[in-house]
């Protein structure tokens, strides 16, 4: 009787290089984030893997919010940045 082979279930897991390309970052930065900064990840044996949910959480952790348009330009306080007047 031949042995049954189980189907390979990928389920969105990626190696660090693949995940880095998808996230638009460097592989070293992603590995360091998983090893030292607490980025979500999975360890399958000795291999580091990132699920779809892990990658979405990393995007959220590293998100920099956009600044809205200001209504009025910033003004310097009086006297700021002016050269000193001689004899004053």
GROMACS .gro file of C-alpha atoms in nm:
model
   88
    1UNK     CA    1   0.000   0.000   0.000
    2UNK     CA    2   0.156   0.334  -0.104
    3UNK     CA    3   0.204   0.597   0.165
    4UNK     CA    4  -0.034   0.891   0.151
    5UNK     CA    5   0.121   1.230   0.099
    6UNK     CA    6  -0.050   1.522   0.263
    7UNK     CA    7  -0.123   1.828   0.053
    8UNK     CA    8   0.107   2.123   0.116
    9UNK     CA    9  -0.083   2.402   0.287
   10UNK     CA   10   0.085   2.734   0.226
   11UNK     CA   11  -0.170   2.952   0.411
   12UNK     CA   12   0.015   3.274   0.332
   13UNK     CA   13   0.338   3.197   0.517
   14UNK     CA   14   0.647   3.359   0.367
   15UNK     CA   15   1.019   3.337   0.424
   16UNK     CA   16   1.187   3.659   0.543
   17UNK     CA   17   1.317   3.751   0.196
   18UNK     CA   18   0.974   3.714   0.036
   19UNK     CA   19   0.802   3.902   0.318
   20UNK     CA   20   1.059   4.184   0.301
   21UNK     CA   21   0.995   4.227  -0.072
   22UNK     CA   22   0.621   4.242  -0.010
   23UNK     CA   23   0.660   4.492   0.275
   24UNK     CA   24   0.912   4.703   0.083
   25UNK     CA   25   1.187   4.677   0.342
   26UNK     CA   26   1.519   4.501   0.383
   27UNK     CA   27   1.540   4.140   0.490
   28UNK     CA   28   1.793   4.224   0.764
   29UNK     CA   29   1.559   4.493   0.907
   30UNK     CA   30   1.271   4.244   0.913
   31UNK     CA   31   1.480   3.970   1.078
   32UNK     CA   32   1.611   4.217   1.339
   33UNK     CA   33   1.255   4.331   1.406
   34UNK     CA   34   1.143   3.975   1.468
   35UNK     CA   35   1.447   3.888   1.680
   36UNK     CA   36   1.488   4.208   1.882
   37UNK     CA   37   1.192   4.446   1.845
   38UNK     CA   38   0.899   4.211   1.892
   39UNK     CA   39   0.761   4.196   1.537
   40UNK     CA   40   0.502   3.917   1.513
   41UNK     CA   41   0.639   3.603   1.348
   42UNK     CA   42   0.640   3.224   1.363
   43UNK     CA   43   0.929   2.987   1.421
   44UNK     CA   44   0.885   2.658   1.242
   45UNK     CA   45   1.178   2.461   1.373
   46UNK     CA   46   1.477   2.683   1.310
   47UNK     CA   47   1.304   2.868   1.026
   48UNK     CA   48   1.156   3.215   1.059
   49UNK     CA   49   0.820   3.259   0.882
   50UNK     CA   50   0.570   3.544   0.851
   51UNK     CA   51   0.198   3.476   0.808
   52UNK     CA   52  -0.039   3.711   0.630
   53UNK     CA   53  -0.163   3.836   0.968
   54UNK     CA   54   0.197   3.890   1.090
   55UNK     CA   55   0.274   4.104   0.785
   56UNK     CA   56  -0.043   4.310   0.833
   57UNK     CA   57   0.046   4.371   1.200
   58UNK     CA   58   0.400   4.477   1.106
   59UNK     CA   59   0.254   4.728   0.859
   60UNK     CA   60   0.036   4.866   1.138
   61UNK     CA   61   0.322   4.884   1.388
   62UNK     CA   62   0.545   5.075   1.145
   63UNK     CA   63   0.275   5.304   1.006
   64UNK     CA   64   0.352   5.675   1.014
   65UNK     CA   65   0.029   5.877   1.011
   66UNK     CA   66  -0.002   6.153   0.753
   67UNK     CA   67  -0.021   6.511   0.871
   68UNK     CA   68  -0.323   6.708   0.758
   69UNK     CA   69  -0.295   7.045   0.587
   70UNK     CA   70  -0.248   7.332   0.830
   71UNK     CA   71  -0.502   7.611   0.826
   72UNK     CA   72  -0.255   7.891   0.902
   73UNK     CA   73   0.121   7.910   0.846
   74UNK     CA   74   0.343   7.888   1.151
   75UNK     CA   75   0.475   8.217   1.279
   76UNK     CA   76   0.789   8.270   1.476
   77UNK     CA   77   0.752   8.446   1.812
   78UNK     CA   78   0.863   8.811   1.814
   79UNK     CA   79   1.238   8.847   1.813
   80UNK     CA   80   1.310   8.487   1.722
   81UNK     CA   81   1.573   8.450   1.456
   82UNK     CA   82   1.644   8.824   1.422
   83UNK     CA   83   2.001   8.947   1.442
   84UNK     CA   84   2.086   9.159   1.742
   85UNK     CA   85   2.080   9.533   1.674
   86UNK     CA   86   2.409   9.706   1.737
   87UNK     CA   87   2.393   9.951   2.024
   88UNK     CA   88   2.075   9.809   2.168
   0.00000   0.00000   0.00000
